[in-house]
Amino acid sequence: MEKEYLLGLDLGGTNAVFGIVDRRGSVVATTAIKTQAYQRVEEFVEASVKAITQLAEQVGGVSEIEAMGIGAPAANYYTGTMENAANIVWAHGTVVPLADMFSQQLGIPVKMTNDANTVAMGEMMYGAARGMKNFIVLTLGTGVGSGIVINGQVVYGSDGFAGELGHVPVFHGGKGRPCGCGNKGCLETYCSATGVAQTAREFLKDTDEPSSLRNLEPEKITSLDVFLAAKDGDALAKRIFDYTGEILGMMCAEFTAYCTPEAFIFFGGLANAGELLMEPIRTSYAKHVLPVLGGKAKFMTSGLDSGTAAILGAAAVSLG
Amino acid sequence: MEKEYLLGLDLGGTNAVFGIVDRRGSVVATTAIKTQAYQRVEEFVEASVKAITQLAEQVGGVSEIEAMGIGAPAANYYTGTMENAANIVWAHGTVVPLADMFSQQLGIPVKMTNDANTVAMGEMMYGAARGMKNFIVLTLGTGVGSGIVINGQVVYGSDGFAGELGHVPVFHGGKGRPCGCGNKGCLETYCSATGVAQTAREFLKDTDEPSSLRNLEPEKITSLDVFLAAKDGDALAKRIFDYTGEILGMMCAEFTAYCTPEAFIFFGGLANAGELLMEPIRTSYAKHVLPVLGGKAKFMTSGLDSGTAAILGAAAVSLG
């Protein structure tokens, strides 16, 4: 018989957050350690197992946990390895078999993928995509991540890394904003939190239109500032969301040609803008989608509580 | 126990070709009727069943056939219906339950999808993609079709119609050549046989460069003319293939961000150009692909005999 609990690990550059999740999708206990307080992966895993063991006492011990799922950067789902995770000191420039290490220490199955794919699993098991078999999650944070679900399965591709819609170009031929990936014009340079802030700086520079955003130092403007201004009725700030939504809707129309998803689910800081963003997305989508495929996709924001989404998603990956 | 034979129907605007395929992937018998010699779908099915019954006598009768697969325009895989197939008199402006009709008449399971998806199934079962679980077929014919395979399954999406990569835009924002779908700048307006002919006309008009293609009436130039000229060393004709391959490689780089396919398989008339097209595709792909995902995909031409590919693919769909 299956055990009552799953374990999720949301592995970020700063914190490694552990959570125990019950079968109904409630996070019943969490703890955290500092990701980079360890020079070697062995030390990180040792500290993690200590934290997990202590945490699991709240539910009767590790023996009550069925499986573990991990959301981590540069994670290969097939091999359970982190491959050249640039921003983590014990994973930089090397291949770390993190899933196997946890599995051996804890004696349970462990699966791992990147955080956008964990969100997709979380939405399918516990969130907005319950009952759906074909949908796309776009995570709009510092960058843009994606989790694509086809026939009820997350798409990991031939190499375990698939689902990088943040790097589909909005402009082809070397045009558009430079992206951290080395290419230009990628979706995430426009539709991430940093992309929105960049759009704000460009709009402020290109016009004389009055805006409350002019009271801020341009380099310090964040997407939250833009959201608050737009909510207060600032016309320029609203146009920034229109522009961002126009691009997102156009790209969602393009993504529809791949897999006609039942829904696009938006997750992360920018998605909190709600209708300010969703309305221009829908309008642009309707304008750009291949007519024969149009009118079918829903546009939704995440059904997961933002505080526990990463843990729920990671735990859900253990079921994948 | 499974029976020895599968039945495939390649339903085109002119001919409906039936073929019996054995378990090793050999087409053992074929016959055909005229698709549009019938005003009503009932008449078409009646004539088809008569032709099938006669054909099946060569293998011991319909009772020796396990299942039937159909490749047809505007085919919905989930429902087995043709939906508003514009160019077929008995299917125009209506929804035709063709799979069910054949299934009832023949007493065997029948599945149906569009022709690009049948090619994908054919490549996976009998062709270049044997042993692969993640790949993309691009059919370069009058238009550009696509069949996407993820985790060993053809992607039909939420609606049964997915895989329309021919309508992903090469140019955004209403730029580029007008497409039959109503949008502008779609891949198929550049990289189909008709797209290549259009490129030839544009290149001839835009330069004074000598070319054997100038001996032809511009409106009558075909992609085959361009291929023959390029094979003979005509520099302008070669540049037409470079341009076409540059666009295909750039778009394959983009498609990689979705599902990191193990291979791209090119099918149809244009793919016969071989290295004239494949070499610029590979070069362009390497230039455009997200660096972390690069270097993994193979670029191949179809492993199916062009004469029987459509029948093999249709038969393979019955296994899907």
XYZ file of C-alpha atoms in Angstrom:
640
model
C 0.000 0.000 0.000
C 1.156 3.515 -0.740
C 2.334 5.630 2.116
C 0.550 8.798 3.141
C 3.209 11.421 2.376
C 5.419 12.801 -0.394
C 8.535 14.911 0.093
C 9.280 17.953 -2.046
C 12.512 19.927 -2.317
C 12.509 23.374 -3.914
C 16.207 23.933 -4.556
C 17.002 27.580 -5.220
C 20.230 29.537 -5.341
C 19.692 30.816 -1.794
C 17.425 28.405 0.051
C 16.737 24.697 -0.175
C 13.177 24.329 1.096
C 11.839 20.900 2.115
C 8.166 20.158 2.532
C 6.065 17.140 3.390
C 2.845 16.925 1.373
C -0.122 14.712 2.103
C -2.265 12.909 -0.465
C -4.794 15.726 -0.599
C -2.101 18.200 -1.633
C -1.635 19.966 1.687
C 1.847 20.942 2.787
C 1.914 19.640 6.361
C 5.463 20.586 7.398
C 8.391 22.548 5.953
C 11.980 23.342 6.799
C 14.915 24.905 4.969
C 18.691 25.058 4.823
C 21.012 27.452 2.996
C 21.840 25.997 -0.424
C 25.310 27.479 -0.687
C 26.566 27.004 2.869
C 28.320 23.842 1.603
C 31.301 23.529 -0.711
C 30.661 19.923 -1.769
C 27.459 18.206 -2.801
C 28.091 15.444 -0.237
C 27.961 18.036 2.544
C 24.788 19.547 1.130
C 23.093 16.145 0.953
C 24.232 15.239 4.477
C 22.793 18.471 5.891
C 19.615 17.955 3.850
C 19.078 14.415 5.118
C 19.523 15.639 8.683
C 16.896 18.337 8.099
C 14.539 15.871 6.367
C 14.869 13.315 9.164
C 14.020 15.923 11.753
C 11.125 17.249 9.647
C 9.735 13.758 9.043
C 9.400 13.164 12.774
C 6.264 15.315 12.578
C 4.582 12.638 10.448
C 6.041 9.525 12.060
C 9.452 9.369 10.353
C 10.946 8.966 6.866
C 9.324 5.525 6.749
C 5.968 7.285 6.196
C 7.223 8.995 3.003
C 6.492 7.321 -0.345
C 8.820 9.254 -2.634
C 10.734 12.516 -3.097
C 10.598 15.080 -5.898
C 13.097 17.870 -6.502
C 12.794 21.102 -8.465
C 16.302 22.328 -9.263
C 18.164 24.367 -11.873
C 19.816 22.521 -14.801
C 18.088 19.317 -13.721
C 17.914 16.375 -16.116
C 14.735 14.392 -15.452
C 15.966 11.186 -17.067
C 19.279 10.928 -15.253
C 18.370 12.728 -12.035
C 21.489 14.838 -12.390
C 22.154 18.564 -12.172
C 24.357 19.460 -15.124
C 26.545 22.549 -14.865
C 24.234 24.557 -12.652
C 26.089 27.841 -13.013
C 24.856 29.566 -9.865
C 25.328 26.855 -7.260
C 28.810 26.499 -5.840
C 28.704 22.696 -5.363
C 27.134 22.045 -8.783
C 28.991 24.551 -10.950
C 30.891 23.063 -13.909
C 30.081 19.470 -13.035
C 27.372 16.806 -13.195
C 25.862 16.041 -9.803
C 23.765 12.850 -9.371
C 21.550 14.502 -6.778
C 18.484 12.254 -7.189
C 20.533 9.086 -6.691
C 22.341 10.526 -3.689
C 19.066 11.359 -1.938
C 17.550 8.046 -2.963
C 20.432 6.087 -1.441
C 20.401 8.087 1.786
C 16.628 8.009 2.269
C 15.790 4.636 0.742
C 12.936 6.048 -1.386
C 12.543 6.820 -5.131
C 13.623 10.362 -6.058
C 12.809 12.296 -9.250
C 14.112 15.714 -10.286
C 13.359 18.354 -12.915
C 13.539 22.123 -13.349
C 11.170 24.396 -11.467
C 8.847 25.207 -14.387
C 8.222 21.501 -14.931
C 7.518 21.044 -11.217
C 4.915 23.802 -11.449
C 3.310 21.986 -14.401
C 3.105 18.784 -12.348
C 1.786 20.749 -9.369
C -0.927 22.416 -11.453
C -1.953 19.044 -12.891
C -2.112 17.252 -9.530
C -3.309 20.028 -7.230
C -3.941 23.256 -9.169
C -5.599 24.893 -12.177
C -4.935 21.969 -14.533
C -6.656 19.218 -12.562
C -8.320 16.942 -15.102
C -6.389 18.386 -18.052
C -4.046 16.308 -20.191
C -2.713 18.971 -22.566
C -1.655 22.359 -21.239
C 1.282 24.737 -21.020
C 2.516 26.505 -17.891
C 4.492 29.704 -18.375
C 6.375 30.898 -15.292
C 6.875 34.651 -15.465
C 9.604 35.414 -12.950
C 13.132 36.789 -13.284
C 13.155 34.730 -16.490
C 10.405 32.884 -18.358
C 10.202 29.139 -17.837
C 7.766 26.631 -19.254
C 6.299 23.256 -18.503
C 4.517 21.523 -21.374
C 2.119 18.659 -20.686
C 1.060 16.361 -23.536
C -1.207 13.379 -23.006
C -0.897 13.848 -19.250
C 2.904 13.709 -19.294
C 5.408 16.525 -18.821
C 7.529 16.882 -21.984
C 11.157 16.224 -21.074
C 12.283 15.685 -24.689
C 15.060 13.450 -25.875
C 17.584 14.833 -23.379
C 15.601 15.464 -20.175
C 15.750 19.274 -20.487
C 12.853 20.138 -22.805
C 10.364 22.939 -22.373
C 12.394 26.125 -22.845
C 9.739 28.383 -24.308
C 11.362 31.396 -22.645
C 14.010 31.118 -25.334
C 11.715 31.012 -28.351
C 12.464 34.182 -30.295
C 9.924 36.990 -30.498
C 12.141 38.524 -33.171
C 14.128 36.466 -35.623
C 17.381 37.181 -37.387
C 19.408 38.510 -34.482
C 16.974 41.330 -33.708
C 15.555 42.165 -30.306
C 16.960 42.365 -26.822
C 20.070 40.352 -25.944
C 19.322 37.299 -23.785
C 21.458 35.597 -21.170
C 21.384 32.451 -23.313
C 23.543 34.112 -25.943
C 20.769 34.652 -28.502
C 18.707 37.766 -29.125
C 14.991 38.499 -29.028
C 14.029 35.605 -26.725
C 10.553 35.707 -25.137
C 12.038 36.042 -21.654
C 13.796 39.307 -22.518
C 10.323 40.855 -22.935
C 7.875 38.962 -20.759
C 9.782 38.281 -17.554
C 9.783 40.626 -14.564
C 13.117 42.007 -15.766
C 11.729 42.309 -19.312
C 8.787 44.379 -18.056
C 11.159 46.661 -16.148
C 13.235 47.062 -19.321
C 10.096 47.890 -21.328
C 9.266 50.534 -18.713
C 12.686 52.153 -19.138
C 12.325 52.126 -22.931
C 8.788 53.568 -22.893
C 9.836 56.308 -20.458
C 12.807 57.197 -22.638
C 10.909 57.126 -25.924
C 8.072 59.449 -24.924
C 7.348 62.521 -22.811
C 4.095 61.043 -21.559
C 3.523 61.839 -17.891
C 3.702 58.809 -15.594
C 4.155 58.188 -11.913
C 7.019 55.898 -12.937
C 9.024 59.043 -13.741
C 9.344 59.600 -9.989
C 11.561 56.521 -9.768
C 15.173 56.062 -10.787
C 14.896 54.277 -14.142
C 17.434 51.574 -13.258
C 15.573 50.754 -10.054
C 12.113 50.322 -11.601
C 10.701 46.826 -11.014
C 7.734 45.012 -12.528
C 5.973 45.508 -9.196
C 6.326 49.291 -9.577
C 4.786 49.023 -13.042
C 1.935 46.889 -11.706
C 1.154 49.301 -8.870
C 1.211 52.289 -11.236
C -1.055 50.508 -13.741
C -3.456 49.543 -10.975
C -3.599 53.238 -10.018
C -4.629 54.059 -13.570
C -1.266 55.234 -14.929
C -1.750 55.081 -18.718
C 1.893 54.464 -19.598
C 2.166 51.655 -17.052
C -0.985 50.098 -18.532
C 0.555 50.257 -21.989
C 3.564 48.346 -20.658
C 1.244 45.505 -19.664
C -0.564 45.784 -23.014
C 2.773 45.423 -24.803
C 3.822 42.486 -22.620
C 0.461 40.767 -23.089
C 0.520 41.427 -26.840
C 3.815 39.525 -27.091
C 2.674 36.715 -24.788
C -0.585 36.273 -26.713
C 1.257 36.212 -30.034
C 3.660 33.570 -28.745
C 0.855 31.498 -27.203
C -0.777 31.499 -30.647
C 2.470 30.097 -31.979
C 2.698 27.483 -29.208
C -0.827 26.385 -30.111
C 0.440 25.198 -33.510
C 2.546 22.624 -31.666
C 0.091 21.009 -29.364
C -3.258 22.854 -29.204
C -3.218 23.027 -25.405
C -6.485 23.099 -23.508
C -5.111 25.942 -21.385
C -2.213 28.298 -20.856
C -1.532 28.734 -17.158
C 0.502 31.718 -16.000
C 2.514 31.465 -12.827
C 4.839 33.757 -10.919
C 5.135 37.397 -9.949
C 3.918 38.924 -13.203
C 0.889 36.652 -13.317
C -0.330 38.416 -10.186
C -1.137 41.384 -12.435
C -4.270 39.418 -13.333
C -6.536 41.002 -15.941
C -4.051 43.813 -16.585
C -1.995 41.141 -18.323
C -4.562 38.459 -19.199
C -6.863 40.735 -21.185
C -4.187 41.846 -23.708
C -2.954 38.238 -23.878
C -6.401 36.988 -24.922
C -6.885 39.790 -27.458
C -3.497 39.205 -29.051
C -3.960 35.426 -29.067
C -7.265 35.737 -30.906
C -5.590 37.994 -33.483
C -2.620 35.701 -34.136
C -3.783 32.117 -33.692
C -4.126 29.855 -36.736
C -7.844 30.365 -37.420
C -8.687 26.647 -37.542
C -7.104 26.144 -34.092
C -8.467 29.331 -32.527
C -10.972 29.847 -29.774
C -10.175 26.680 -27.896
C -7.499 27.555 -25.342
C -8.283 28.895 -21.888
C -6.029 31.505 -20.277
C -5.675 31.072 -16.547
C -3.524 32.076 -13.647
C -2.041 29.481 -11.327
C -4.326 27.500 -9.068
C -1.554 26.959 -6.536
C -0.918 29.054 -3.461
C 2.252 30.968 -4.317
C 3.765 30.252 -0.913
C 3.627 26.488 -1.291
C 3.493 26.017 -5.085
C 7.174 25.143 -5.476
C 6.988 22.485 -2.753
C 3.715 21.046 -4.040
C 5.134 20.917 -7.557
C 8.345 19.252 -6.443
C 6.381 16.681 -4.461
C 4.122 16.064 -7.478
C 7.168 15.311 -9.650
C 7.782 12.239 -7.530
C 4.533 10.877 -8.995
C 5.483 11.617 -12.630
C -3.777 -13.531 -31.668
C -3.116 -10.570 -33.906
C -3.805 -10.938 -37.556
C -1.094 -10.690 -40.170
C -2.183 -7.561 -42.060
C -3.015 -3.880 -41.633
C -4.974 -1.739 -44.077
C -3.923 1.798 -44.972
C -5.896 4.457 -46.835
C -4.134 7.506 -48.237
C -7.047 9.839 -48.944
C -6.070 12.672 -51.259
C -8.044 15.208 -53.214
C -7.727 13.160 -56.398
C -7.108 9.520 -55.457
C -8.029 7.338 -52.516
C -5.276 4.721 -52.415
C -5.740 1.543 -50.376
C -2.879 -0.733 -49.408
C -2.471 -3.913 -47.388
C 0.660 -3.928 -45.246
C 2.220 -6.942 -43.570
C 3.830 -7.001 -40.127
C 7.300 -6.399 -41.545
C 6.163 -3.174 -43.174
C 5.860 -4.360 -46.761
C 2.981 -3.145 -48.879
C 1.691 -6.389 -50.351
C -1.238 -5.116 -52.429
C -2.732 -1.757 -53.435
C -5.725 -0.411 -55.281
C -7.310 3.003 -55.748
C -10.553 4.791 -56.499
C -11.246 8.417 -57.454
C -11.950 10.408 -54.298
C -14.336 12.886 -55.880
C -16.315 10.591 -58.145
C -18.969 10.482 -55.391
C -21.309 13.216 -54.215
C -22.061 11.713 -50.818
C -19.763 10.161 -48.250
C -21.987 7.052 -48.108
C -21.290 6.449 -51.794
C -17.581 6.962 -51.299
C -17.497 4.468 -48.413
C -19.564 1.941 -50.359
C -17.170 2.103 -53.327
C -14.198 1.931 -50.951
C -15.473 -1.159 -49.160
C -16.028 -2.850 -52.509
C -12.443 -2.031 -53.535
C -11.081 -3.165 -50.151
C -12.995 -6.441 -50.256
C -11.639 -7.205 -53.704
C -8.107 -6.181 -52.650
C -8.232 -8.283 -49.476
C -8.909 -11.412 -51.493
C -5.179 -11.406 -52.271
C -4.420 -12.089 -48.599
C -7.344 -14.329 -47.742
C -10.099 -11.760 -47.184
C -10.916 -8.870 -44.834
C -10.921 -11.376 -41.973
C -7.098 -11.421 -42.203
C -6.874 -7.638 -41.517
C -6.293 -6.494 -37.940
C -7.112 -2.809 -38.278
C -7.314 0.157 -40.664
C -5.572 3.537 -40.589
C -6.489 6.570 -42.683
C -4.473 9.637 -43.617
C -6.902 12.367 -44.645
C -7.180 16.160 -44.707
C -8.858 17.926 -41.766
C -8.905 14.639 -39.855
C -9.529 14.665 -36.110
C -7.694 11.734 -34.500
C -9.830 11.636 -31.365
C -13.215 11.590 -33.046
C -12.261 9.898 -36.321
C -14.071 12.647 -38.211
C -13.126 14.842 -41.155
C -14.113 18.392 -40.246
C -14.787 20.832 -43.062
C -12.307 19.378 -45.543
C -12.495 22.239 -48.016
C -11.274 20.417 -51.121
C -13.353 17.241 -51.015
C -16.854 17.498 -52.400
C -18.474 15.011 -49.980
C -16.687 16.439 -46.910
C -16.841 20.173 -47.613
C -18.593 22.267 -44.948
C -19.567 19.310 -42.785
C -18.284 16.804 -40.253
C -17.922 13.303 -41.671
C -17.505 10.343 -39.264
C -15.334 8.464 -41.742
C -13.501 6.205 -39.263
C -16.769 4.962 -37.729
C -18.309 4.382 -41.139
C -15.406 2.188 -42.257
C -15.284 0.449 -38.898
C -18.964 -0.494 -39.093
C -18.704 -1.725 -42.675
C -15.481 -3.709 -42.194
C -15.891 -4.836 -38.578
C -12.357 -3.745 -37.598
C -10.956 -0.788 -35.578
C -10.228 2.297 -37.704
C -8.075 5.316 -36.793
C -7.574 8.493 -38.801
C -5.287 11.536 -38.765
C -3.763 14.024 -41.205
C -1.067 12.942 -43.624
C 1.901 14.498 -41.799
C 0.970 12.569 -38.656
C 0.691 9.356 -40.676
C 4.214 9.946 -41.981
C 5.432 10.381 -38.395
C 3.863 7.041 -37.431
C 5.291 5.451 -40.578
C 8.801 6.722 -39.838
C 8.561 5.447 -36.266
C 7.302 1.982 -37.185
C 9.084 1.368 -40.491
C 11.385 4.276 -41.391
C 14.117 6.635 -40.221
C 12.754 6.989 -36.681
C 12.731 3.328 -35.690
C 13.747 3.172 -32.036
C 13.204 6.897 -31.470
C 10.669 8.258 -28.997
C 11.059 12.009 -29.585
C 11.295 13.387 -33.091
C 9.661 15.795 -35.525
C 8.719 15.060 -39.127
C 8.403 18.017 -41.488
C 6.650 17.267 -44.772
C 7.829 19.684 -47.439
C 5.248 19.462 -50.204
C 2.777 21.944 -51.638
C 2.499 23.095 -48.045
C 4.518 22.282 -44.933
C 3.017 19.723 -42.563
C 4.381 18.329 -39.333
C 4.117 15.283 -37.137
C 5.509 15.631 -33.623
C 6.289 12.531 -31.557
C 6.804 12.836 -27.801
C 7.450 9.832 -25.568
C 6.662 7.536 -28.490
C 3.230 9.119 -29.103
C 2.113 11.396 -31.915
C 1.002 14.745 -30.474
C -2.674 15.281 -31.327
C -3.184 18.021 -28.740
C -6.366 18.807 -26.877
C -8.487 18.864 -30.028
C -7.095 16.091 -32.260
C -5.568 18.499 -34.801
C -2.176 19.397 -33.305
C 1.119 19.605 -35.102
C 0.747 22.559 -37.468
C 4.348 23.751 -37.571
C 3.862 24.913 -41.171
C 1.922 27.796 -39.671
C 4.483 28.933 -37.135
C 5.536 32.408 -38.238
C 9.006 33.050 -39.622
C 8.212 36.746 -39.356
C 6.057 38.203 -36.635
C 3.817 41.228 -36.575
C 2.036 40.733 -39.887
C 5.235 40.731 -41.948
C 6.174 38.161 -44.554
C 4.336 36.365 -47.322
C 0.560 35.916 -47.072
C -0.482 32.371 -46.192
C -3.581 30.438 -47.134
C -4.441 30.200 -43.430
C -5.136 33.925 -43.292
C -1.970 34.894 -41.408
C 1.298 36.207 -42.814
C 4.885 34.963 -42.698
C 4.062 31.296 -41.971
C 6.878 28.763 -42.429
C 5.033 27.079 -45.295
C 5.015 30.245 -47.390
C 8.837 29.950 -47.544
C 9.782 26.300 -47.163
C 7.187 24.421 -49.196
C 7.617 23.592 -52.888
C 5.470 26.612 -53.714
C 7.519 28.732 -51.303
C 10.745 27.764 -53.039
C 9.254 28.655 -56.421
C 8.187 32.021 -54.986
C 11.698 32.598 -53.635
C 13.052 31.854 -57.112
C 10.794 34.485 -58.656
C 11.829 37.041 -56.036
C 15.556 36.326 -56.397
C 15.316 36.552 -60.191
C 13.487 39.847 -59.969
C 15.754 41.369 -57.331
C 19.067 40.749 -59.102
C 20.605 40.642 -62.570
C 22.607 37.550 -61.714
C 22.742 35.107 -64.630
C 20.885 31.860 -64.030
C 19.520 29.052 -66.133
C 16.208 29.724 -64.386
C 15.906 32.887 -66.493
C 15.160 30.645 -69.470
C 11.841 29.713 -67.843
C 8.649 31.698 -67.547
C 8.769 33.011 -63.950
C 5.203 31.945 -63.126
C 5.914 28.406 -64.312
C 9.092 27.809 -62.276
C 8.748 24.865 -59.883
C 10.894 23.692 -57.009
C 12.029 20.840 -59.245
C 13.394 23.368 -61.768
C 15.304 25.058 -58.958
C 16.659 21.709 -57.759
C 17.837 20.681 -61.240
C 19.506 24.057 -61.792
C 21.231 23.926 -58.402
C 22.435 20.393 -59.087
C 23.930 21.684 -62.326
C 25.871 24.278 -60.342
C 23.647 27.316 -60.935
C 24.736 29.749 -58.204
C 21.429 31.574 -57.888
C 19.517 28.289 -57.629
C 21.906 27.179 -54.897
C 21.274 30.386 -52.995
C 17.552 29.637 -53.127
C 18.213 26.358 -51.290
C 20.571 28.158 -48.887
C 17.813 30.646 -48.102
C 15.221 27.900 -47.659
C 17.575 25.857 -45.457
C 18.515 28.927 -43.424
C 14.842 29.445 -42.546
C 14.215 25.751 -41.857
C 17.291 25.511 -39.612
C 16.276 28.621 -37.693
C 12.781 27.253 -37.138
C 14.091 23.807 -36.139
C 16.210 25.588 -33.522
C 12.996 27.132 -32.255
C 11.144 23.807 -32.280
C 13.978 22.342 -30.196
C 13.021 24.639 -27.330
C 9.705 22.775 -27.125
C 10.747 19.193 -27.034
C 14.475 18.687 -27.811
C 13.765 16.080 -30.495
C 16.332 13.406 -31.172
C 15.918 14.028 -34.891
C 14.226 16.187 -37.499
C 13.095 14.065 -40.417
C 12.329 15.748 -43.726
C 9.826 14.174 -46.068
C 8.373 15.054 -49.446
C 9.474 16.507 -52.749
C 11.806 19.199 -51.426
C 13.573 16.730 -49.123
C 14.789 14.960 -52.260
C 17.185 17.875 -52.721
C 19.299 16.107 -50.088
C 22.472 17.910 -49.032
C 21.594 20.982 -51.103
C 18.965 21.604 -48.439
C 20.283 19.664 -45.437
C 23.659 21.379 -45.267
C 22.263 24.930 -44.907
C 19.671 23.573 -42.446
C 22.397 22.175 -40.179
C 24.498 25.350 -40.394
C 21.554 27.578 -39.573
C 20.367 25.310 -36.768
C 23.789 25.416 -35.105
C 23.757 29.204 -35.311
C 20.284 29.654 -33.828
C 19.721 26.851 -31.339
C 19.650 27.613 -27.598
C 23.300 26.813 -26.786
C 22.503 24.474 -23.879
C 20.216 22.391 -26.142
C 22.457 22.470 -29.217
C 24.386 19.731 -30.920
C 21.953 16.966 -30.059
C 19.474 16.750 -32.924
C 20.077 14.698 -36.060
C 18.848 15.943 -39.432
C 17.648 13.168 -41.688
C 15.589 12.555 -44.783
C 12.732 10.082 -44.762
C 13.504 6.386 -44.408
C 10.330 5.458 -46.251
C 10.073 4.698 -49.953
C 8.240 7.697 -51.373
C 5.946 5.482 -53.432
C 4.542 3.611 -50.448
C 5.198 6.016 -47.550
C 1.645 7.361 -47.400
C 0.153 3.853 -47.293
C 2.691 2.599 -44.734
C 2.058 5.661 -42.590
C -1.709 5.281 -42.770
C -1.430 1.597 -41.864
C 0.879 2.474 -38.952
C -1.715 4.901 -37.553
C -3.962 1.906 -36.906
C -1.394 0.840 -34.298
C -1.243 4.288 -32.574
